[in-house]
PDB file of C-alpha atoms in Angstrom:
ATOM      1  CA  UNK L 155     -89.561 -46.724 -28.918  1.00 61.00           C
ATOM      2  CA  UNK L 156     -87.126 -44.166 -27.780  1.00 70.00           C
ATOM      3  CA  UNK L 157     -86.244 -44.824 -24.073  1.00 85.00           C
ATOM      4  CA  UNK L 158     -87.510 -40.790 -23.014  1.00 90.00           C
ATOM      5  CA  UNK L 159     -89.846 -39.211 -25.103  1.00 92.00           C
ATOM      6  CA  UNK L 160     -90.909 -35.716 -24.758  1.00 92.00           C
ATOM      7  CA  UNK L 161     -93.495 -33.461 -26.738  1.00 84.00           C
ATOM      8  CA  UNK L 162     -91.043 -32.010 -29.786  1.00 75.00           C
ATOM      9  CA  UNK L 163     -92.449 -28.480 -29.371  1.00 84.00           C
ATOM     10  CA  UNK L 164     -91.178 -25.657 -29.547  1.00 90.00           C
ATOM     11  CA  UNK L 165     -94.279 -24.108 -26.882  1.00 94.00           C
ATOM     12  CA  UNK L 166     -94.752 -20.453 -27.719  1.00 96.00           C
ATOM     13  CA  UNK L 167     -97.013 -18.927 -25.400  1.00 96.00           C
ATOM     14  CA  UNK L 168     -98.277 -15.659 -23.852  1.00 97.00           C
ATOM     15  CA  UNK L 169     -97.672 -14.058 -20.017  1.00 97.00           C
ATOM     16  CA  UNK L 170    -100.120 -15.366 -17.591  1.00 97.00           C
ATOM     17  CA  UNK L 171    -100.511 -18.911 -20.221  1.00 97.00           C
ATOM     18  CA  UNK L 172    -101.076 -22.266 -18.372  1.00 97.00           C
ATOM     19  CA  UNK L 173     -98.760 -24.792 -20.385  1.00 96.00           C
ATOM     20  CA  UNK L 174     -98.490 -28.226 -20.138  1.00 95.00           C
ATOM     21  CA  UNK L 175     -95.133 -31.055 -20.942  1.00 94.00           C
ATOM     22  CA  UNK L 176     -95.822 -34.444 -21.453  1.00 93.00           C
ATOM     23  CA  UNK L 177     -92.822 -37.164 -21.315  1.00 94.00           C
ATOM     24  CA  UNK L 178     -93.336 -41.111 -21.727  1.00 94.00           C
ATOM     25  CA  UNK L 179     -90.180 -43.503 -20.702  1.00 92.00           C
ATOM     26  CA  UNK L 180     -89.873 -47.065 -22.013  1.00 89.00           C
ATOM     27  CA  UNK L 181     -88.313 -48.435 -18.997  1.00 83.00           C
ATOM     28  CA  UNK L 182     -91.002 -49.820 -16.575  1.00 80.00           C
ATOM     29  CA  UNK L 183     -88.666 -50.675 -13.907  1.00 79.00           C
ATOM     30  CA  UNK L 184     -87.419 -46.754 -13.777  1.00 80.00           C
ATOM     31  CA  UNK L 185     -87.183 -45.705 -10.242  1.00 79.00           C
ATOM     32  CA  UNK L 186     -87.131 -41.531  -9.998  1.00 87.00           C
ATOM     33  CA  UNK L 187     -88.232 -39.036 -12.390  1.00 92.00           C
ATOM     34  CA  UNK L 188     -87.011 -35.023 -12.663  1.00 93.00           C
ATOM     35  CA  UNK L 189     -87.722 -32.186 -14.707  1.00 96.00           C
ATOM     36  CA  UNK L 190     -84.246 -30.340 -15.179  1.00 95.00           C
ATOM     37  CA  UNK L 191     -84.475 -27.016 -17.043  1.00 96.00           C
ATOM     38  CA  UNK L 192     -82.042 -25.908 -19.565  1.00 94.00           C
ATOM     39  CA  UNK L 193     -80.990 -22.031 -20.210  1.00 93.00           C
ATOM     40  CA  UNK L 194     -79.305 -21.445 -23.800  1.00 87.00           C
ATOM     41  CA  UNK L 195     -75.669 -22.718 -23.820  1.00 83.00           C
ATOM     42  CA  UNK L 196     -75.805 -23.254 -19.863  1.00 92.00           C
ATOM     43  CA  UNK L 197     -76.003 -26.208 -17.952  1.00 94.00           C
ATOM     44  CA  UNK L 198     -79.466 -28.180 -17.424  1.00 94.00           C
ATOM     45  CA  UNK L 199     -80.683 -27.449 -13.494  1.00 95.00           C
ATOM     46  CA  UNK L 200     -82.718 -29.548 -11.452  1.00 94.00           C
ATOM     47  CA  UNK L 201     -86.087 -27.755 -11.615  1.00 95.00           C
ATOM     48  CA  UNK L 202     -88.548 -30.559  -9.266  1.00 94.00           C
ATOM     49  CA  UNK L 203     -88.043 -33.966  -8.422  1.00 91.00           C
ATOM     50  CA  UNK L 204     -91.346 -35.852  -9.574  1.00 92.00           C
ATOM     51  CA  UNK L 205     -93.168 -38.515  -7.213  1.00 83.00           C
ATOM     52  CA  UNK L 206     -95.716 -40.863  -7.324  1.00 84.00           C
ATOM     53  CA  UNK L 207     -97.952 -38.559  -5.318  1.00 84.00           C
ATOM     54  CA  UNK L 208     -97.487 -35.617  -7.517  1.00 86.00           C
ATOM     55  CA  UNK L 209     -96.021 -32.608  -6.423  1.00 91.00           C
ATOM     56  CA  UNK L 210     -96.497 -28.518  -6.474  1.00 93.00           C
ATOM     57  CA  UNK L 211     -94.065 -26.120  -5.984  1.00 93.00           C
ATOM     58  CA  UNK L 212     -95.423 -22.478  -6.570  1.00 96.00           C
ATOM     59  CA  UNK L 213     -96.690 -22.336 -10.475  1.00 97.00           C
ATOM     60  CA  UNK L 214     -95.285 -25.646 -11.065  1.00 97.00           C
ATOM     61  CA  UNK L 215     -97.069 -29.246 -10.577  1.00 96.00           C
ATOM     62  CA  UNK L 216     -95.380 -32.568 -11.411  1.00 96.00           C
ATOM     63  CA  UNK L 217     -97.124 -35.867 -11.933  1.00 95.00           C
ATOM     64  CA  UNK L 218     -96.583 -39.311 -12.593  1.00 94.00           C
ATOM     65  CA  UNK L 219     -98.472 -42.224 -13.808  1.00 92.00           C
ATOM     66  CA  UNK L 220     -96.570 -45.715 -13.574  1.00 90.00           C
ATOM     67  CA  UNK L 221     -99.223 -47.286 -15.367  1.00 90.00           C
ATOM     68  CA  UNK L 222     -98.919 -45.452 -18.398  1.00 91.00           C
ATOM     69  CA  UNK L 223     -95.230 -44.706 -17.931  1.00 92.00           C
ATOM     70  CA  UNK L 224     -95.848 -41.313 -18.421  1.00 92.00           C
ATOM     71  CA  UNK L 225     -95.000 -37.997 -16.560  1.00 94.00           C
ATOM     72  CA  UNK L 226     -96.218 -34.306 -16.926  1.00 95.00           C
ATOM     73  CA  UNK L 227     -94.896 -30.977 -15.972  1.00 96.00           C
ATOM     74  CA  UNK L 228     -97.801 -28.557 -16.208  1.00 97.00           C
ATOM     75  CA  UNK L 229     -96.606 -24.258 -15.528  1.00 97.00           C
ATOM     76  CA  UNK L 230     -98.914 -22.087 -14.521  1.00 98.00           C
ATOM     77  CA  UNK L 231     -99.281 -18.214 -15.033  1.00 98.00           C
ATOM     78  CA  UNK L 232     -96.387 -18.296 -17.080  1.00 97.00           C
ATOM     79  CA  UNK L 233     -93.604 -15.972 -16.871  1.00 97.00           C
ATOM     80  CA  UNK L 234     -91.212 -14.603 -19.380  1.00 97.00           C
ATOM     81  CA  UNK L 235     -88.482 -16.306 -16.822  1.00 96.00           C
ATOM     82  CA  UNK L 236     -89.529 -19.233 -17.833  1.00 97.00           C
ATOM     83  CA  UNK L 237     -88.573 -19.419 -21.271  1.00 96.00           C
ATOM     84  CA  UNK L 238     -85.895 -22.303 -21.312  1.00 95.00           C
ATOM     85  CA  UNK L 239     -85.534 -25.783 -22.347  1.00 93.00           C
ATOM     86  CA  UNK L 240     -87.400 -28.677 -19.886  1.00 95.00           C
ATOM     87  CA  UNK L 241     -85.912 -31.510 -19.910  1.00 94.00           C
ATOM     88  CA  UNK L 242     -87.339 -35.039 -18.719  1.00 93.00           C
ATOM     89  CA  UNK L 243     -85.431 -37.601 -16.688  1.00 91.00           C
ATOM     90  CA  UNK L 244     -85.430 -41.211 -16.104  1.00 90.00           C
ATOM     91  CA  UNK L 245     -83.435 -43.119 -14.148  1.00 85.00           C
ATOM     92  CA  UNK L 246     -83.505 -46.155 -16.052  1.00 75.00           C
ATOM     93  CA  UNK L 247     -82.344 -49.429 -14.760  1.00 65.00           C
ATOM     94  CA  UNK L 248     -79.982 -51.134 -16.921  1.00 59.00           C
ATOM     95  CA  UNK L 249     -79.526 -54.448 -15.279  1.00 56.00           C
ATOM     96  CA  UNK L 250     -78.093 -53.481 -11.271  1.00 53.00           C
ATOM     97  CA  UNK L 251     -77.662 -50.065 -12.246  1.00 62.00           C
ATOM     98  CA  UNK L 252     -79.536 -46.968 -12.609  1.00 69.00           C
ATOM     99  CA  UNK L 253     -78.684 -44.882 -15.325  1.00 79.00           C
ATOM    100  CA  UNK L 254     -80.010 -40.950 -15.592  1.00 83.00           C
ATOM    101  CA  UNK L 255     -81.778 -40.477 -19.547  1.00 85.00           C
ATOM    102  CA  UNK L 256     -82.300 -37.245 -20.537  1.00 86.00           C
ATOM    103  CA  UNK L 257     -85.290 -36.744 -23.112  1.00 89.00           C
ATOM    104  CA  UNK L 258     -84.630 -34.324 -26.097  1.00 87.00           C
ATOM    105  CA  UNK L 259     -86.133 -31.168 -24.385  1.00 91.00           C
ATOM    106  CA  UNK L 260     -89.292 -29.281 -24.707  1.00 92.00           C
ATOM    107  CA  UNK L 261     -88.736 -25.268 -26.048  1.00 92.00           C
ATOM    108  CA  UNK L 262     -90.750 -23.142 -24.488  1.00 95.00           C
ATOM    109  CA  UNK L 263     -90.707 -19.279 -25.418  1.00 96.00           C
ATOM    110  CA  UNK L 264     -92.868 -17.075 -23.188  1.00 97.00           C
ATOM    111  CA  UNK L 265     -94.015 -13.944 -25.115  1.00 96.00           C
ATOM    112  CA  UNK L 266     -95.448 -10.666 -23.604  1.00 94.00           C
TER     113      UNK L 266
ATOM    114  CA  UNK I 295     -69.081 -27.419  -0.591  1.00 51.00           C
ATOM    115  CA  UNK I 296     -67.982 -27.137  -4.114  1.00 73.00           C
ATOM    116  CA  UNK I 297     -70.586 -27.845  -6.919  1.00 93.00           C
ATOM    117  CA  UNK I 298     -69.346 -29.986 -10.193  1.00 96.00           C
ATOM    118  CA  UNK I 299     -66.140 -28.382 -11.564  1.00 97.00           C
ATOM    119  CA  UNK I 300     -65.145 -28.966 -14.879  1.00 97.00           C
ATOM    120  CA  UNK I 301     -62.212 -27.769 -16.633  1.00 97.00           C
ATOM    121  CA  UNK I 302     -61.237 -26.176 -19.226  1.00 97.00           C
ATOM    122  CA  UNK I 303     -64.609 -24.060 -19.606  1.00 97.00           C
ATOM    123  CA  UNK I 304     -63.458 -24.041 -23.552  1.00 97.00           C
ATOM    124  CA  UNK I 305     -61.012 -25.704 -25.569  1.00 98.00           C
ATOM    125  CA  UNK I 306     -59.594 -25.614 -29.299  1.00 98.00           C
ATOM    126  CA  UNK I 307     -57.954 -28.073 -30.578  1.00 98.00           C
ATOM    127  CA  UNK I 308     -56.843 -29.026 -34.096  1.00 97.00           C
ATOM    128  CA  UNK I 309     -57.781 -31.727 -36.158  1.00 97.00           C
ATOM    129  CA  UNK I 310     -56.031 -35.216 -35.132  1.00 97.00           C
ATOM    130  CA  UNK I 311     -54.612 -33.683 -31.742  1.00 98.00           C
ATOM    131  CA  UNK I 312     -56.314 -35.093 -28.432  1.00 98.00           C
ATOM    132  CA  UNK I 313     -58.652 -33.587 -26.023  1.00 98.00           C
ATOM    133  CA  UNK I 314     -58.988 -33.880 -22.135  1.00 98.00           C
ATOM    134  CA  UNK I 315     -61.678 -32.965 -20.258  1.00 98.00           C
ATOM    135  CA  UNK I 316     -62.135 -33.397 -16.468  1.00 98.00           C
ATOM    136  CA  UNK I 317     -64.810 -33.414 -14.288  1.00 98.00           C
ATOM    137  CA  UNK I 318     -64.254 -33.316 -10.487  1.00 97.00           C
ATOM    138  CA  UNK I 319     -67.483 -34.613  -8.778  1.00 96.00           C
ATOM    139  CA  UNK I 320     -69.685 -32.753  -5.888  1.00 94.00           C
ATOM    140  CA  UNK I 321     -68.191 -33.732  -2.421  1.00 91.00           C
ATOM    141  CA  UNK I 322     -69.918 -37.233  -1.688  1.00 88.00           C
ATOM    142  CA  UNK I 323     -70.851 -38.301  -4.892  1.00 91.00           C
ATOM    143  CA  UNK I 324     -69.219 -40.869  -6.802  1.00 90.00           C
ATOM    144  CA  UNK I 325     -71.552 -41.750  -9.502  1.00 92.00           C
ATOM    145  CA  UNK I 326     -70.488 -39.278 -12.881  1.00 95.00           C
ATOM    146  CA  UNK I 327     -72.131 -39.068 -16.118  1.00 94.00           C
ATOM    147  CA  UNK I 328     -70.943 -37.200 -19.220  1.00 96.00           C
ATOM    148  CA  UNK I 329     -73.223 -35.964 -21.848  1.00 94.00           C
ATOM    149  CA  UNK I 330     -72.654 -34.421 -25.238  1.00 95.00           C
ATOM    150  CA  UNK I 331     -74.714 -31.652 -26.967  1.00 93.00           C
ATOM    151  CA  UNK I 332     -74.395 -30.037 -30.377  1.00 91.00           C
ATOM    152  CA  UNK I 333     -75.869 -26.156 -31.016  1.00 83.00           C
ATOM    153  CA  UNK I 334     -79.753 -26.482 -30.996  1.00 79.00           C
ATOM    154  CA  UNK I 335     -79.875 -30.191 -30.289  1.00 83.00           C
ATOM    155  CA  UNK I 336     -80.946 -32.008 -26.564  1.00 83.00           C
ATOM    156  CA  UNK I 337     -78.258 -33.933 -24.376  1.00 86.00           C
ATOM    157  CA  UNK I 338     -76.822 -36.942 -25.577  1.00 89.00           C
ATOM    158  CA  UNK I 339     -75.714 -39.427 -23.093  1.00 89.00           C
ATOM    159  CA  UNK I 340     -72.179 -40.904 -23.572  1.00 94.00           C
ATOM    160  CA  UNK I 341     -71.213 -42.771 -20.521  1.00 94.00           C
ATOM    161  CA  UNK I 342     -71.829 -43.517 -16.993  1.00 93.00           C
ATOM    162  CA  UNK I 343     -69.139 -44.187 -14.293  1.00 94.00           C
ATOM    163  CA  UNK I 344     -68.485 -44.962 -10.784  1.00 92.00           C
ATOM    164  CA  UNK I 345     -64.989 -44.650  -9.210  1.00 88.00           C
ATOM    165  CA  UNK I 346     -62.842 -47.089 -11.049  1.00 89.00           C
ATOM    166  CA  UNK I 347     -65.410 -48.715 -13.163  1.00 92.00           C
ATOM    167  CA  UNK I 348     -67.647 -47.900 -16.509  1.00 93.00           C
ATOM    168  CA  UNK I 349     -71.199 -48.912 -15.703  1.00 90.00           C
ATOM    169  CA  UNK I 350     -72.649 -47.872 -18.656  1.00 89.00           C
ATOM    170  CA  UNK I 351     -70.725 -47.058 -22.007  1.00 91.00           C
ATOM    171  CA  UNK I 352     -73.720 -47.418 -24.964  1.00 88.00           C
ATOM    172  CA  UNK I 353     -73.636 -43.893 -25.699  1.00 90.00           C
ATOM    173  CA  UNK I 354     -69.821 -43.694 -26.216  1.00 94.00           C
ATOM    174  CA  UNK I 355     -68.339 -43.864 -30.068  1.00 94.00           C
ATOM    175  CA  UNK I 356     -66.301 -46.773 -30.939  1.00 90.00           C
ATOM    176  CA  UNK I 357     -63.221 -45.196 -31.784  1.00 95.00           C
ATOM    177  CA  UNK I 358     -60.999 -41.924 -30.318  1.00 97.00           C
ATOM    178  CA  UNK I 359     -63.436 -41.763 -26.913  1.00 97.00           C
ATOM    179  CA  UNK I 360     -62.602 -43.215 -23.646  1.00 97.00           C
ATOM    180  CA  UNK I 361     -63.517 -42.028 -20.097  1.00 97.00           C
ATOM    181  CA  UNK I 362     -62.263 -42.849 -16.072  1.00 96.00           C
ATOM    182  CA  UNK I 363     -62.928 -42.488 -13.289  1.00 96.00           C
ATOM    183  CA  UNK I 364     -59.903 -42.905 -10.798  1.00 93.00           C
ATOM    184  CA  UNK I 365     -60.051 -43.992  -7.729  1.00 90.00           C
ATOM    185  CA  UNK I 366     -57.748 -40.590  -6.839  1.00 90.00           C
ATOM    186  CA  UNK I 367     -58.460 -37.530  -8.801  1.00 93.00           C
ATOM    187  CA  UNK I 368     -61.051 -36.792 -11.530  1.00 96.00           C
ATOM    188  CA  UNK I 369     -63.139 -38.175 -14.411  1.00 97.00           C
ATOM    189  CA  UNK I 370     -61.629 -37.974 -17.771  1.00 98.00           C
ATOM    190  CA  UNK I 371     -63.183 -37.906 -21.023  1.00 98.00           C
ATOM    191  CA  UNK I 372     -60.399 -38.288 -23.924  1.00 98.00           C
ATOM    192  CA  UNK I 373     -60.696 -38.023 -27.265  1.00 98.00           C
ATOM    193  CA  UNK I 374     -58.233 -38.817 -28.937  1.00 98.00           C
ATOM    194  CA  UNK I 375     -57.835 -37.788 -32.829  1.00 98.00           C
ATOM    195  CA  UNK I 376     -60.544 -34.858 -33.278  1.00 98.00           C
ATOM    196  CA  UNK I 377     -62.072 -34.037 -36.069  1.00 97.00           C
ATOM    197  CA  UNK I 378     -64.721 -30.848 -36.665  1.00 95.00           C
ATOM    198  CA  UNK I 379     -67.365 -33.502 -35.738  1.00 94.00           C
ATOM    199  CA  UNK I 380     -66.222 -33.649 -32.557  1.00 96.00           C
ATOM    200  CA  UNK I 381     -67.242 -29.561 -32.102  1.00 96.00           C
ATOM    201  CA  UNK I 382     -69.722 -29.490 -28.790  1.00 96.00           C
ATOM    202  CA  UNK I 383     -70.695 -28.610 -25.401  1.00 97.00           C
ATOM    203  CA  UNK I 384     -68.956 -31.540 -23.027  1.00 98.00           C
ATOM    204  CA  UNK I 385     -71.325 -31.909 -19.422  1.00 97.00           C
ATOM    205  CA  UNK I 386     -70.757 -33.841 -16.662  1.00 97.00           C
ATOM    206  CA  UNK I 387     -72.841 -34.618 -13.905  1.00 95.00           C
ATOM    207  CA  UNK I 388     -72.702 -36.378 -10.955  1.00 94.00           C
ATOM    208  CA  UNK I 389     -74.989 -38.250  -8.413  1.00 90.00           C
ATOM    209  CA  UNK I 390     -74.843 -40.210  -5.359  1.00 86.00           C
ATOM    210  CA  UNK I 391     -76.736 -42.852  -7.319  1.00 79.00           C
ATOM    211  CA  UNK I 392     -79.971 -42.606  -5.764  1.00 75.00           C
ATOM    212  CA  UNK I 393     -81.536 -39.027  -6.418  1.00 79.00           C
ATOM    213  CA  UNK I 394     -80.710 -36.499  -8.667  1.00 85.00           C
ATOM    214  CA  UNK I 395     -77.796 -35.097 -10.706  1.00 90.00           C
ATOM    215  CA  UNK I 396     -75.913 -31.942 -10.513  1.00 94.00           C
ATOM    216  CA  UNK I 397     -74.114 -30.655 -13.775  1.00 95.00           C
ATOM    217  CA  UNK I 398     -71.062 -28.628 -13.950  1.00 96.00           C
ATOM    218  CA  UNK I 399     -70.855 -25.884 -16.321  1.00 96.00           C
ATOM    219  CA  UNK I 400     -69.261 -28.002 -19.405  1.00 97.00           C
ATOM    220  CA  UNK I 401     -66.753 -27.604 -21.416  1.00 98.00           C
ATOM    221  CA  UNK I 402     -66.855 -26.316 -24.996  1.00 97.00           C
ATOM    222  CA  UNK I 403     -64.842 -27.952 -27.557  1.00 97.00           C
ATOM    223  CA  UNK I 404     -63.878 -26.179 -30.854  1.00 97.00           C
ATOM    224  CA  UNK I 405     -61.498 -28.305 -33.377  1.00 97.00           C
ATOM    225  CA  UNK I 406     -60.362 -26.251 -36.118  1.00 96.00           C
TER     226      UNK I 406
END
């Protein structure tokens, strides 16, 4: 099992579309969880820290499910801004260290 | 206060000369990653380092790469020998090892 595993995608989806990322991580001793977006050939930018609460911020919700080891990045009312790359992170523990693993990236591609 | 800096922004080389890359940290952190990512594919993590020590090398090839992290001055990813293969998008990031990372703007490596 891959240590960060994200939906392959690519997400093509209209204006105004609700859209939903899924990301499983191997590691169940993993400590904190992001979703970083990615613009083409620029760097990857923290886009919401995600906790075990959940968390909103505007059209964006996080959530997190220890049990399953699985976390979710759901956009709503999409915007043609937010065509970009997501990526998940883990911050795996690799004996006394923490280490940040990026998934492979979810594509999304927000059409008018 | 200064974000991640990493110079050169792009760099040729030829095939079998060596490459430098450096990667000065955000104020405060000393926790840096490098990552490596070819056109259309998601980060790859290489290796993980705190001020004078690797933490984490798995993702690093055997031969050619090597990274530090001085006590004084930058982190350095070398490679020494390039070949075409070697053609990518360098990014650091960096970290105070608790929350999350901030990338600089990579570097782009061409070998011709």
């Amino acid at each position: 099992r891959k240590e960060v595993e994200q939906d392959p995608g690519p997400f093509n989806v209209p204006e105004g579309a609700t859209v939903a990322f899924n990301c499983t991580y191997s590691n169940s001793a993993s400590q904190s969880f992001f979703w970083y977006r990615q613009d083409c050939r620029k760097e990857p930018k923290l886009l919401m820290s995600v906790y075990s609460s959940g968390n909103e911020d505007g059209r964006f919700t996080a959530q997190l499910n220890r049990a399953s080891q699985y976390i979710s990045l759901l956009i709503r009312d999409s915007k043609l801004s937010d065509s970009a790359t997501y990526l998940c992170v883990v911050n795996m523990r690799r004996g006394s260290q923490g280490n940040l693993i990026f998934g492979k990236g979810t594509k999304l591609s927000v059409k008018p | 206060n200064a974000g991640v800096m990493q110079n050169p922004r792009h760099l040729v080389r030829r095939r079998g000369q060596e490459a430098r890359l450096r990667c000065s940290p955000m104020k405060g952190h000393s926790h840096v990653y490098w990552y490596r990512q070819l056109p259309e594919e998601g980060l790859k993590f290489m290796v993980y380092l705190q001020k004078e020590n690797i933490i984490d090398e798995s993702g690093m090839p055997k031969e050619r790469f090597s990274a530090e992290f001085p006590k004084e001055g930058p982190s350095i990813l070398r490679i020494q020998q390039v070949v075409r293969g070697d053609s990518a998008a360098y990014f650091c990031a960096s970290s105070d090892g608790q929350g999350e990372a901030f990338f600089g703007q990579g570097t782009r490596l061409t070998v011709v």
